[in-house]
Amino acid sequence: MQKKVFILVVLVFSICNSLFASENYTKQEIERMISKMVVLGFNGETVSPNDEIYKNVKSGLGGVILFDKDPNDKQKVKNVRDKEQLKKLTSQLQAISKQKLLISIDQEGGIVQRLKSSDGFVNTPKASEVALKGETFAKQSYALLAKDLKESGINTDFAPVVDLAINKENKVIVTRGRSFGESSKEVIKYSSIFVDELKKQKIISVLKHFPGHGSSLGDSHLGFVDISTTWSPKELEPYKYFIQNNKVDMIMSAHVFNKNLDKNYPATLSYEINTKLLRYKLGYEGVLISDDLQMSAISKHYDLKETLTLAINSGVNMLLFANQLAKPVSLKEIVDTIYSQILNEEIALDKIIKSNEKIDRMMSKY
């Protein structure tokens, strides 16, 4: 029995050596690189050394996502009470990290505003309304929004939405007024203004939801969404414009399925979509972040190991776990799962290294 254990230990040691010797990375260094690829949601208006999120940031967590309310109790504050408290929270978070921490929020305007006017923040109209009021109004609106984020210590906005308002019955984008319009020209015009105003305040913008969510009928928060018969290549036009004009900081994937693009996997987990289409065909070299991996379109069909392995192998560089819609997932659980998949040679270490390089390159601009 002892001999078998010894052989097993030697075998594991040999595998580890062969995998990592050429790169000269320690286990701890690899775990920090994995941590940098993760964006987590957490509960708390302040941060202290005893909090798990404090320890996560200390161990190399790439970013956090902030929310105003607890989804299970809308009367309860999750992260944001008012401007002064938020500024203190973001300062506390950034002070923990030696590296630049990605501090993110969903602040589109309209129905998707985590920073509410009732809490002392500026109110921004929904995208469909902004587009009706013209470019001057758009510049004014998004300049105020960006200033609010800057003053609050937020450096990443999961906006703008560049989905085209193709399906008038679309319940997640179109009927909520989250799209600037049906034509790519209108979407490009107003989303460009949004991106420009964020950039002026040194805030990272995130185009979403690739390869397009505006033609869907279903909501990927709630379950599987098939766009095979509704999706059109024109939904890629905003991405083409931003990539060709070098105006994109980050892109967020959509949890939508299109059998004409990939017969097996939704976009977030698809090599065909995230690498062959986005990287090779459209020429995107920046950071690709997943939409929340706890949304039902993913979590109801794939376990954590499958989700992480498929997402990273597909070309995703940052993994978003908002900890809003399901039982919270810990950073340790994510890191341990990915690390074991590297040992199992199911995920190439090179994927982790290249994702870190992309993240560093993006953060260095800001």
GROMACS .gro file of C-alpha atoms in nm, residues 66-69 80 105-119 121-127 129 141-142 144-145 148-149 157-158 178 194 208:
model
   39
   66LEU     CA    1  -2.132   4.585  -0.697
   67PHE     CA    2  -2.510   4.589  -0.654
   68ASP     CA    3  -2.742   4.820  -0.468
   69LYS     CA    4  -2.997   4.574  -0.330
   80VAL     CA    5  -2.456   5.063  -0.222
  105ILE     CA    6  -2.115   4.784  -1.186
  106ASP     CA    7  -2.413   4.763  -1.424
  107GLN     CA    8  -2.498   5.127  -1.496
  108GLU     CA    9  -2.669   5.147  -1.834
  109GLY     CA   10  -2.951   5.388  -1.756
  110GLY     CA   11  -3.322   5.321  -1.742
  111ILE     CA   12  -3.419   4.995  -1.574
  112VAL     CA   13  -3.056   4.885  -1.531
  113GLN     CA   14  -2.913   5.136  -1.284
  114ARG     CA   15  -2.753   5.008  -0.964
  115LEU     CA   16  -2.682   5.367  -0.863
  116LYS     CA   17  -3.024   5.521  -0.805
  117SER     CA   18  -3.122   5.889  -0.798
  118SER     CA   19  -3.301   5.817  -0.467
  119ASP     CA   20  -2.957   5.741  -0.320
  121PHE     CA   21  -2.677   5.955  -0.787
  122VAL     CA   22  -2.763   6.102  -1.127
  123ASN     CA   23  -3.058   5.947  -1.312
  124THR     CA   24  -2.983   5.834  -1.668
  125PRO     CA   25  -3.268   5.763  -1.913
  126LYS     CA   26  -3.294   5.427  -2.089
  127ALA     CA   27  -3.104   5.382  -2.417
  129GLU     CA   28  -3.509   5.731  -2.489
  141SER     CA   29  -2.637   6.221  -2.002
  142TYR     CA   30  -2.337   5.991  -2.031
  144LEU     CA   31  -2.289   6.292  -1.593
  145LEU     CA   32  -2.309   5.914  -1.555
  148ASP     CA   33  -2.075   5.980  -1.102
  149LEU     CA   34  -1.886   5.653  -1.150
  157ASP     CA   35  -1.912   4.988  -1.634
  158PHE     CA   36  -2.085   4.687  -1.787
  178ARG     CA   37  -3.196   4.879  -2.327
  194PHE     CA   38  -2.135   5.636  -2.417
  208LYS     CA   39  -2.258   4.348  -2.455
   0.00000   0.00000   0.00000
